[in-house]
Tab-separated table of C-alpha atoms and ligand atoms in Angstrom:
chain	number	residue	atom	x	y	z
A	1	UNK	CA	0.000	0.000	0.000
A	2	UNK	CA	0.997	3.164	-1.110
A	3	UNK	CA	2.470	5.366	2.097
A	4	UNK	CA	0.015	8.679	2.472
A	5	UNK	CA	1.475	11.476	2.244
A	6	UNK	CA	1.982	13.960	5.321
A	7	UNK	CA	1.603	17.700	4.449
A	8	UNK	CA	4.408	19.787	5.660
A	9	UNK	CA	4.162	20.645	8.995
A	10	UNK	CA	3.757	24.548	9.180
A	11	UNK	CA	6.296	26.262	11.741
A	12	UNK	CA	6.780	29.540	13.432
A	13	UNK	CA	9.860	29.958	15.240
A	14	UNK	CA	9.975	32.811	18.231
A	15	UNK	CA	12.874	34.179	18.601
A	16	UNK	CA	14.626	32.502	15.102
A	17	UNK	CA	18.135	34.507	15.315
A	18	UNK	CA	19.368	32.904	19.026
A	19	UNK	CA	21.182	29.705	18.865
A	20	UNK	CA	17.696	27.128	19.177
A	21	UNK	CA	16.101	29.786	16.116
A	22	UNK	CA	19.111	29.257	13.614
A	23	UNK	CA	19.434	25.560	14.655
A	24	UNK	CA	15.806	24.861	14.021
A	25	UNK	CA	16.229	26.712	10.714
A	26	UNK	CA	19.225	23.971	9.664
A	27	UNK	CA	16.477	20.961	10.829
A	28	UNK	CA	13.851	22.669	8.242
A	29	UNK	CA	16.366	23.242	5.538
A	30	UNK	CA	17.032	19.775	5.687
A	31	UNK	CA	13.732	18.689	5.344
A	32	UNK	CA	12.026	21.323	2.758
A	33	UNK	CA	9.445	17.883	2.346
A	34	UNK	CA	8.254	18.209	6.022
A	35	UNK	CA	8.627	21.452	7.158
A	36	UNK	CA	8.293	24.859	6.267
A	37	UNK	CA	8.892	28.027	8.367
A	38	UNK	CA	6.419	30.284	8.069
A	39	UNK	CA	6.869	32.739	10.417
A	40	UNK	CA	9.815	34.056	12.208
A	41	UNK	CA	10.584	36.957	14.952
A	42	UNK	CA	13.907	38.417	16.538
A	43	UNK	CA	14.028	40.830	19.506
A	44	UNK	CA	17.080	42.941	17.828
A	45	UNK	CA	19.045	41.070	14.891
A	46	UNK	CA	16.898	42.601	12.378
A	47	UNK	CA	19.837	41.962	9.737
A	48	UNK	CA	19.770	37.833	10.662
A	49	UNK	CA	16.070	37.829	10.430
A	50	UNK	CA	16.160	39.725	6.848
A	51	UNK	CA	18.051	36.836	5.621
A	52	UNK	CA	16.311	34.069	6.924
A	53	UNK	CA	13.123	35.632	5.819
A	54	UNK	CA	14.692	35.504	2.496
A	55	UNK	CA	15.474	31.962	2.185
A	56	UNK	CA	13.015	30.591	3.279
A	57	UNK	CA	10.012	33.173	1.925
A	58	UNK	CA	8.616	33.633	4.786
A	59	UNK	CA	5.039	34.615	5.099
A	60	UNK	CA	5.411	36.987	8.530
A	61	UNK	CA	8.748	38.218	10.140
A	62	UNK	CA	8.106	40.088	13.250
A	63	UNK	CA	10.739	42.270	15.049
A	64	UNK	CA	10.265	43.001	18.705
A	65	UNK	CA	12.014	46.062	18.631
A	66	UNK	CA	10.611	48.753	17.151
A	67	UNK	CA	13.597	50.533	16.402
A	68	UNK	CA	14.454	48.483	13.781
A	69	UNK	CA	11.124	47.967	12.136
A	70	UNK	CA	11.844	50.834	9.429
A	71	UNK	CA	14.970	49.228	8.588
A	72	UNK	CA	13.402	45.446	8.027
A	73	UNK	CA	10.481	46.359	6.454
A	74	UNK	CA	12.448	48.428	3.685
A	75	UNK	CA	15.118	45.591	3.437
A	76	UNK	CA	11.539	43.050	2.688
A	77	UNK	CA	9.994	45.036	0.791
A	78	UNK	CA	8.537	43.240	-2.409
A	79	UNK	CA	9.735	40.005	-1.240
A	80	UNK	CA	6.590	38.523	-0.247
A	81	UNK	CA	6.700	38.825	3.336
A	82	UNK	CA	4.862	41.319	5.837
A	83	UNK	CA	6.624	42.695	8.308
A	84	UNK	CA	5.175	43.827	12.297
A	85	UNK	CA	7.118	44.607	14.530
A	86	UNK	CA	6.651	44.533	18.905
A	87	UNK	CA	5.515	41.970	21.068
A	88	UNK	CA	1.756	42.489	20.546
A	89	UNK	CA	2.226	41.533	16.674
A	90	UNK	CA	4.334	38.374	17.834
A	91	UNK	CA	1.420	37.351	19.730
A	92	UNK	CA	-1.359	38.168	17.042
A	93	UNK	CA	0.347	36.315	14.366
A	94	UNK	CA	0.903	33.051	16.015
A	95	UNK	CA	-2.824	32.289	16.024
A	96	UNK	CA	-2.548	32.730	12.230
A	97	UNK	CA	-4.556	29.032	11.370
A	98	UNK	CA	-1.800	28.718	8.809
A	99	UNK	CA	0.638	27.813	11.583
A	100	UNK	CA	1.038	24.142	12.970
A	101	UNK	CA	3.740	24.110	15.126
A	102	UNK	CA	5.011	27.073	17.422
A	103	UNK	CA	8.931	26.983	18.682
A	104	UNK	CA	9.534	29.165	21.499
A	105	UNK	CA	12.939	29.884	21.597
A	106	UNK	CA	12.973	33.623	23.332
A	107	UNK	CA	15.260	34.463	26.054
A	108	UNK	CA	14.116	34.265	29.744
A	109	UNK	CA	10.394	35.604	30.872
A	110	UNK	CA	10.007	37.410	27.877
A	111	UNK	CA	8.618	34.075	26.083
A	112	UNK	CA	5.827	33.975	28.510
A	113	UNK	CA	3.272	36.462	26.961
A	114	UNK	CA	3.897	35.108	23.024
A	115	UNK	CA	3.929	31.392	24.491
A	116	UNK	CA	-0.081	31.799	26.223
A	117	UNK	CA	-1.175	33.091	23.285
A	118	UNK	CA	0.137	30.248	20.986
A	119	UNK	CA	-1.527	28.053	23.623
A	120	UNK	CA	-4.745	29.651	23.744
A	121	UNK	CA	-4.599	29.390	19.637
A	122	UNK	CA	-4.378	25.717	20.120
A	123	UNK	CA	-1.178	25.269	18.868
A	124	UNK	CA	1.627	22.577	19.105
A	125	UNK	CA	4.124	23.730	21.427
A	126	UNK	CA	7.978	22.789	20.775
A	127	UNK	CA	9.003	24.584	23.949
A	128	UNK	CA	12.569	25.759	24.106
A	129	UNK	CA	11.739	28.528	26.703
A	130	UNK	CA	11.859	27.004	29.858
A	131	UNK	CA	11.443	30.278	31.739
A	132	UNK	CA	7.807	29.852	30.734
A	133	UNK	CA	7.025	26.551	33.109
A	134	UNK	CA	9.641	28.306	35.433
A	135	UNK	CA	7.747	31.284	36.467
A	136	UNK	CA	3.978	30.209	35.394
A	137	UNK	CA	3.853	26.400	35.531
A	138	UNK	CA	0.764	25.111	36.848
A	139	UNK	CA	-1.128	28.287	34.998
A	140	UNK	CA	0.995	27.258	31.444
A	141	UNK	CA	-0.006	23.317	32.029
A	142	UNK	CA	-3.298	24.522	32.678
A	143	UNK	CA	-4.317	26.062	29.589
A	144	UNK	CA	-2.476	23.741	27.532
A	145	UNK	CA	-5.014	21.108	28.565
A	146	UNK	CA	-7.864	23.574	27.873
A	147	UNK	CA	-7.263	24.838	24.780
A	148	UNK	CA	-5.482	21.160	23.906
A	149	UNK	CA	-2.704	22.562	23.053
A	150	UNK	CA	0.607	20.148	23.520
A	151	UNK	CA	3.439	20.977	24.840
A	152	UNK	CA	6.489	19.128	23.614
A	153	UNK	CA	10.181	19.471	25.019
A	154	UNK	CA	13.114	20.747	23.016
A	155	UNK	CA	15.255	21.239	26.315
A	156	UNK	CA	17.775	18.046	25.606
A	157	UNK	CA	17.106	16.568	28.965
A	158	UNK	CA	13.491	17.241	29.041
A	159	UNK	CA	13.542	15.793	25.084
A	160	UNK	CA	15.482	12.893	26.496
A	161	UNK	CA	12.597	11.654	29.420
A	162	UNK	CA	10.038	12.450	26.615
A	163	UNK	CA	11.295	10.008	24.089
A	164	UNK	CA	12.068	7.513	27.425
A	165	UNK	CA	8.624	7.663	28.243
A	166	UNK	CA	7.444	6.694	24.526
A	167	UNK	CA	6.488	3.344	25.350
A	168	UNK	CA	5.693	3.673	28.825
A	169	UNK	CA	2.204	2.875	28.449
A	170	UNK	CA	1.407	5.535	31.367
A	171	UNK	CA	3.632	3.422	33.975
A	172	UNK	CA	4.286	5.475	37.290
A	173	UNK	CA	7.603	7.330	37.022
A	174	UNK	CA	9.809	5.996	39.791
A	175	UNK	CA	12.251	8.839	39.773
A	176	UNK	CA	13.546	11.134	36.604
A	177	UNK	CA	17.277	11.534	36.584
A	178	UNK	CA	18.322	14.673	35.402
A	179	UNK	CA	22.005	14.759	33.898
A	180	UNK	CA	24.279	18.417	34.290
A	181	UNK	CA	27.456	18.582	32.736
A	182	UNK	CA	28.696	20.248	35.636
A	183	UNK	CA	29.735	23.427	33.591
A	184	UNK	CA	32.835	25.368	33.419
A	185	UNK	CA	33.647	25.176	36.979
A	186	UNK	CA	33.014	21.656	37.923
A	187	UNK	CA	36.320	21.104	39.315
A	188	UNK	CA	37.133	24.199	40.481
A	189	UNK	CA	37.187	25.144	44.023
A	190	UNK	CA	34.986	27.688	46.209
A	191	UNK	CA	37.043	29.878	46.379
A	192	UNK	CA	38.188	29.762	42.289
A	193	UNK	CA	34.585	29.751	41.436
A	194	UNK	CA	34.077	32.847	43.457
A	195	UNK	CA	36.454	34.898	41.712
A	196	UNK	CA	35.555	33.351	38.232
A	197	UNK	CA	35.199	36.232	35.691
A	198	UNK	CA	32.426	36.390	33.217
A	199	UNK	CA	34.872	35.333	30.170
A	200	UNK	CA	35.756	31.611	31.793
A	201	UNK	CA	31.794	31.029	32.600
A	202	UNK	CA	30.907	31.344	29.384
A	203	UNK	CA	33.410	29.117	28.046
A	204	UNK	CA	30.903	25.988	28.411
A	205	UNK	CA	32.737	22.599	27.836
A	206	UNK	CA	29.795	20.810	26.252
A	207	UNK	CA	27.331	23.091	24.660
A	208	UNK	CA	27.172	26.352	22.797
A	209	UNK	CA	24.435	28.326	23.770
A	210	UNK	CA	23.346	32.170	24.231
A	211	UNK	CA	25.718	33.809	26.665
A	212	UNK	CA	21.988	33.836	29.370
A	213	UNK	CA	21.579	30.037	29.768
A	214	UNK	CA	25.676	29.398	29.277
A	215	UNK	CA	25.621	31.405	32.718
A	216	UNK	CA	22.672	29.570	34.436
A	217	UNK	CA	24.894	26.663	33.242
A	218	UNK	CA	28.599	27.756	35.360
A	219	UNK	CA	25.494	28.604	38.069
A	220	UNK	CA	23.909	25.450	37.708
A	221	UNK	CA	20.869	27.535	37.832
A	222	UNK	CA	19.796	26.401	34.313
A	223	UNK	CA	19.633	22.928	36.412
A	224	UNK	CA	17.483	24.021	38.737
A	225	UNK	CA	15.248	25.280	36.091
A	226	UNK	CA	15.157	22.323	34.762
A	227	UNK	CA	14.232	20.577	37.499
A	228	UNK	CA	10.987	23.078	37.676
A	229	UNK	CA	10.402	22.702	33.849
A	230	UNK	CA	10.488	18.835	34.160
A	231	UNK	CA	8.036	19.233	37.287
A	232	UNK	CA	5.833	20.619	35.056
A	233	UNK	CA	6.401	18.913	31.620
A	234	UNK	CA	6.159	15.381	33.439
A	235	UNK	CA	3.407	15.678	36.524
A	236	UNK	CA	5.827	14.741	38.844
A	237	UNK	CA	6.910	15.351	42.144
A	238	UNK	CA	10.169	17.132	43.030
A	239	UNK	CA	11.242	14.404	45.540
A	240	UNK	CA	11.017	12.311	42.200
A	241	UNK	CA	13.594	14.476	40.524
A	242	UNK	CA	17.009	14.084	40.831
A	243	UNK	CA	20.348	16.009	39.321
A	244	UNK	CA	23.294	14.065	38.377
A	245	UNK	CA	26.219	15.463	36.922
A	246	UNK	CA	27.711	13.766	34.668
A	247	UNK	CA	30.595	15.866	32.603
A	248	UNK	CA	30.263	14.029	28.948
A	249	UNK	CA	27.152	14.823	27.998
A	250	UNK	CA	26.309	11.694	26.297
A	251	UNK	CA	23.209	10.582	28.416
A	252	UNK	CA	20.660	13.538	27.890
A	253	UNK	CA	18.362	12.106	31.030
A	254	UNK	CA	17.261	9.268	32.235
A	255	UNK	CA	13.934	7.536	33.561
A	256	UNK	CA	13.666	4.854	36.377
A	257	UNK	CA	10.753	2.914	36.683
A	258	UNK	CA	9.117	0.942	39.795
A	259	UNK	CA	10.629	-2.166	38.854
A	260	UNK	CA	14.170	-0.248	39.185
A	261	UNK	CA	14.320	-0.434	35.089
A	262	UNK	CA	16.037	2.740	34.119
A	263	UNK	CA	16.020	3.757	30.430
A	264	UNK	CA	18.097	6.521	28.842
A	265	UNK	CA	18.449	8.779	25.771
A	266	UNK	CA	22.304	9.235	24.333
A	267	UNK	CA	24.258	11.042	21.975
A	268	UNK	CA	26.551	13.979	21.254
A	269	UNK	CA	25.241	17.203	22.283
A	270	UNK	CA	23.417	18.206	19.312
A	271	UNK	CA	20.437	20.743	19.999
A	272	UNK	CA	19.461	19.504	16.686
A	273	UNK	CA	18.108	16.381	17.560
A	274	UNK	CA	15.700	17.265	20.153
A	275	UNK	CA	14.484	20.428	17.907
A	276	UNK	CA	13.644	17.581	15.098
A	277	UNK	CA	11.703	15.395	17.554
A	278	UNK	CA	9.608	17.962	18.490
A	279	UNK	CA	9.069	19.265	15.465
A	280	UNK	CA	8.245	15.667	13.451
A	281	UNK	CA	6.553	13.822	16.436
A	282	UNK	CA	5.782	11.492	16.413
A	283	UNK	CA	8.038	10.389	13.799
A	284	UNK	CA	11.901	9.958	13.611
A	285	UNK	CA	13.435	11.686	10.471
A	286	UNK	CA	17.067	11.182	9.775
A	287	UNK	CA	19.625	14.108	10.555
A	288	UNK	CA	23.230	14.566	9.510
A	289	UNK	CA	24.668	14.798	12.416
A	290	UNK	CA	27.646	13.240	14.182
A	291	UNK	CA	26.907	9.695	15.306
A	292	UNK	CA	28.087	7.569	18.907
A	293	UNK	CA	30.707	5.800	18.642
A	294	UNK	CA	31.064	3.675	21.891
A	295	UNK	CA	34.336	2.539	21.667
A	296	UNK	CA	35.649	5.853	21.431
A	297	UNK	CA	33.400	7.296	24.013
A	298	UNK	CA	35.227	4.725	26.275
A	299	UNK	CA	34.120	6.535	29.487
A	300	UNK	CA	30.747	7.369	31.391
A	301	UNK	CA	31.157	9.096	34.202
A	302	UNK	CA	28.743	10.309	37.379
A	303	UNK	CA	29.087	12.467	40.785
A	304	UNK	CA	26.639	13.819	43.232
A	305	UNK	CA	25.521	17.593	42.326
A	306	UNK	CA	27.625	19.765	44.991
A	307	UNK	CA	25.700	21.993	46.672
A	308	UNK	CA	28.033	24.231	48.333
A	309	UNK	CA	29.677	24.986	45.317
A	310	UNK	CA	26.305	25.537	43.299
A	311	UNK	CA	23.875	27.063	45.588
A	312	UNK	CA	21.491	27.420	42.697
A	313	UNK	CA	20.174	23.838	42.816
A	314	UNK	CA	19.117	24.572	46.558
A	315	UNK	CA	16.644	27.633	45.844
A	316	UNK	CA	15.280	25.729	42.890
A	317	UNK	CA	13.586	23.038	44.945
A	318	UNK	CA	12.890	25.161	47.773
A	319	UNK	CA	11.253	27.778	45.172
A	320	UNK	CA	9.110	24.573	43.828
A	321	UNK	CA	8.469	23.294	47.678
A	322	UNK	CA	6.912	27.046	48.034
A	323	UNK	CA	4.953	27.099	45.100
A	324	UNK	CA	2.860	29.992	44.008
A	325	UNK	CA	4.843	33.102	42.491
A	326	UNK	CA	8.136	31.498	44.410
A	327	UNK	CA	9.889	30.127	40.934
A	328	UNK	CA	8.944	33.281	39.191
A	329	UNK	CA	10.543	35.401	42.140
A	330	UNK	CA	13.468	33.156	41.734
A	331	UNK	CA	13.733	33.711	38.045
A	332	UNK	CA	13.090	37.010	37.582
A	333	UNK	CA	15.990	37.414	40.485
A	334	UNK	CA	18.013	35.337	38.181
A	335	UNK	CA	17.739	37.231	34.953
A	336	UNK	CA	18.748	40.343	36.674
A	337	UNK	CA	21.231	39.160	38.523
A	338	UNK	CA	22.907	37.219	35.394
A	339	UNK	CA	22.679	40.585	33.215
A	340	UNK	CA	24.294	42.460	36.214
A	341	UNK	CA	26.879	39.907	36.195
A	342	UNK	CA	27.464	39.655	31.861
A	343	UNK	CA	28.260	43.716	32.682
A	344	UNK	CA	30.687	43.094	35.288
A	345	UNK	CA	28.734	44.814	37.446
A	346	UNK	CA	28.574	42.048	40.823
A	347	UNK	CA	30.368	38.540	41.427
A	348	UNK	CA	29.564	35.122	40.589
A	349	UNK	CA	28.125	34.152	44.089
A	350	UNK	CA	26.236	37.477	44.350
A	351	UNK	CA	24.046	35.656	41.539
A	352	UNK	CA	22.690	33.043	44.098
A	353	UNK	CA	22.515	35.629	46.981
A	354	UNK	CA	20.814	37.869	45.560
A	355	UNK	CA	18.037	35.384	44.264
A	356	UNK	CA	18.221	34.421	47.888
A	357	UNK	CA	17.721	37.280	49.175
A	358	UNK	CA	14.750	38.147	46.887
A	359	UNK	CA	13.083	35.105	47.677
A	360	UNK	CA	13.143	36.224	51.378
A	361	UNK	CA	12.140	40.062	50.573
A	362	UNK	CA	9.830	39.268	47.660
A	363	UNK	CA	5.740	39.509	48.227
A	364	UNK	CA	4.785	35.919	48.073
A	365	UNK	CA	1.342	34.757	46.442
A	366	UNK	CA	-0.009	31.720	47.198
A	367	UNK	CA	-1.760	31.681	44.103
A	368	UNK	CA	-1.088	34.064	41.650
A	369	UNK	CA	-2.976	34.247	38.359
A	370	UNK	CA	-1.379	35.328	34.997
A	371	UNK	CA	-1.644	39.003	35.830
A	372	UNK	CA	0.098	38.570	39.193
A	373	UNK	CA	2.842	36.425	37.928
A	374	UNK	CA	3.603	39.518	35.078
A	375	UNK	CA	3.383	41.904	38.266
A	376	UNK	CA	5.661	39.912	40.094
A	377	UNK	CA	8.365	39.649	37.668
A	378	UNK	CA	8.110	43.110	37.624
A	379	UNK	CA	8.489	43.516	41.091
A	380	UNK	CA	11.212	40.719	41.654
A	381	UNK	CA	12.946	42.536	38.600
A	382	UNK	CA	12.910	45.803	40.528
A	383	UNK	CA	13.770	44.382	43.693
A	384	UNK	CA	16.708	42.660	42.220
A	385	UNK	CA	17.993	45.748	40.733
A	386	UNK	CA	18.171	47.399	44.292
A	387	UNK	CA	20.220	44.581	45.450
A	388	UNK	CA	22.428	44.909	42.429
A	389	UNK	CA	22.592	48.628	42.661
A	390	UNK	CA	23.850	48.554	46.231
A	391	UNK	CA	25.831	45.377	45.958
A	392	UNK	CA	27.934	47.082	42.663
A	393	UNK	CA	28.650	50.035	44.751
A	394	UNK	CA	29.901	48.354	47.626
A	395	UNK	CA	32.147	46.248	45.249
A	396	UNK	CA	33.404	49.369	43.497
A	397	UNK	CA	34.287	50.949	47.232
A	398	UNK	CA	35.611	47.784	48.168
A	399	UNK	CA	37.842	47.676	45.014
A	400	UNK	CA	38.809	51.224	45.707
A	401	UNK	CA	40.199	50.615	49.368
A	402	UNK	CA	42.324	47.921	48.539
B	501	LIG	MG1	18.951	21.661	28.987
């Protein structure tokens, strides 16, 4: 019998110029057959998103800011696609019923707005914005089941217990174990760590990323958002949920099951891969990309998260154990304190205490609706930025008297 044929899946990418965007754009241009991108948007790299609006004839390319929509629209013009430009046009567009699939790829809490709106469109959702479940899980996960809307990973580890639970025929979860590299400063000490500038934490030893999560990586924060995100993503507990660092990068995650089976996903860090699951499940398409060898892996290798070192793992589960706005206190802490930190503006261990401290100062909600969780990154943002502002002029007196 003749195999039917699958239209193309039809995919907007938010958010198409970071490193998930351009890497989703190589999975599409090597498979013109399945997919097609049909809308892209870009916060500032109006230039990148002129040119992949180009080749691939785009019917909407949004920039978010305005200050470049004169420049893009010019650049388009007579090319076929229509240009917007700001947030509200991001989230207007994505309900266009000519989309199928939605990546979210923005950086941080700015996906959130853009992401609800996809879901209340009813769209598929190949969620690469973890921020999102972060700071408005159960309210995310929520509408997703009312507007049936999926939500499918394209975080590697949360890809990873995703294609380990294909199969699973809805078997309790026994535990998930989430794998870390360990990041930059694995084997460094305290005391290294603390006086680690902002050029050796973004040297990542596995993964090449946006200079935001390649930070929450040295941090081990991006772990601990994880460990939210796969709350979320999964329905499971965060007793359930375990980090394990484990420096090559081969095993992506792993699931363990009641009967003490444990099944896991492997293979060179590729972002690729999990973008193409997403975007083709439930099918597996093939992708040029570089294949295991085992002999020459040789080595697997595991240790116990420290949590001394990374104090970032600790406020994640006590941010989940609190619920309500908690995470999104937590996050919003995190973004500022990360940005204050890529400007040399405050140390690396003044990134966990200051998320600390906002936890402890922030206006907790036991539960917050969408409005409150936008007013309370606002809030956390701002209270964060007192903390930094203080904190940078101490260090600069401090740097002065010695
Ligand atoms: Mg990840």
């Amino acid at each position: 019998m003749e195999k039917e044929v699958s239209r193309k899946r039809r995919v907007a990418i938010l958010g198409s110029t970071g490193s998930i965007g351009r890497q989703a754009l190589d999975v599409i241009r090597q498979h013109p057959d399945r997919f097609e991108a049909v809308m892209l948007s870009a916060n500032n790299s109006w230039e990148t998103l002129c040119a992949q609006a180009l080749e691939f004839h785009v019917k909407d390319a949004v920039i978010c800011n305005r200050e470049h929509f004169g420049k893009i629209r010019d650049a388009l013009s007579g090319h076929g696609t229509s240009v917007s430009c700001g947030m509200d046009a991001v989230c207007r567009i994505v309900s266009d019923p000519e989309i199928d699939i939605v990546l979210t790829s923005m950086v941080g809490f700015s996906g959130l707005e853009s992401t609800v709106a996809a879901i209340k469109a009813g769209k598929t959702i190949a969620l690469a914005n973890k921020e999102t479940l972060v700071a408005a899980g159960g309210i995310v996960t929520g509408l997703a089941l009312k507007h049936s809307a999926s939500i499918l990973p394209v975080d590697s580890e949360h890809s990873a217990i995703f294609q380990c639970l294909q199969g699973a025929h809805g078997a309790q979860v026994e535990k998930i174990h989430l794998t870390a590299s360990g990041g930059p400063f694995r084997t460094w000490d305290r005391e290294q760590i603390a006086a680690a500038r902002k050029e050796q934490a973004l040297r990542h030893p596995k993964w090449k990323m946006g200079s935001k999560i390649t930070i929450d990586s040295a941090t081990m924060m991006n772990k601990g958002l994880e460990i939210i995100e796969a709350r979320w993503l999964f329905d499971v507990a965060p007793e359930r949920i375990k980090v394990v660092v484990h420096p090559q990068s081969i095993i992506h995650s792993m699931v363990e099951f009641a009967d003490g089976a444990v099944i896991a996903q492997l293979g060179h860090p590729d972002m690729r891969e999990p973008i193409q699951y997403a975007l083709g499940f439930p099918e597996r398409l093939g992708l040029s990309s570089r294949k295991l060898d085992f002999a020459s892996v040789g080595t697997l290798t595991f240790f116990d998260p420290e949590p001394d070192k990374f104090p970032a793992l600790g406020l994640a589960y006590e941010a989940l154990e609190k619920g309500g706005n908690m995470p999104c206190i937590m996050n919003a802490a995190n973004e500022a304190a990360v940005a204050a930190y890529l400007q040399d503006r405050i140390g690396f261990y003044d990134i966990s205490d200051i998320i600390s401290s906002c936890m402890s100062d922030g206006l907790f909600e036991e539960d917050p609706d969408i409005d409150a969780i936008f007013e309370t990154n606002r809030e956390a943002l701002a209270l964060a930025g007192e903390k930094i502002d203080r904190l940078s002029g101490k260090t600069v007196t401090d740097n002065f008297q010695h």
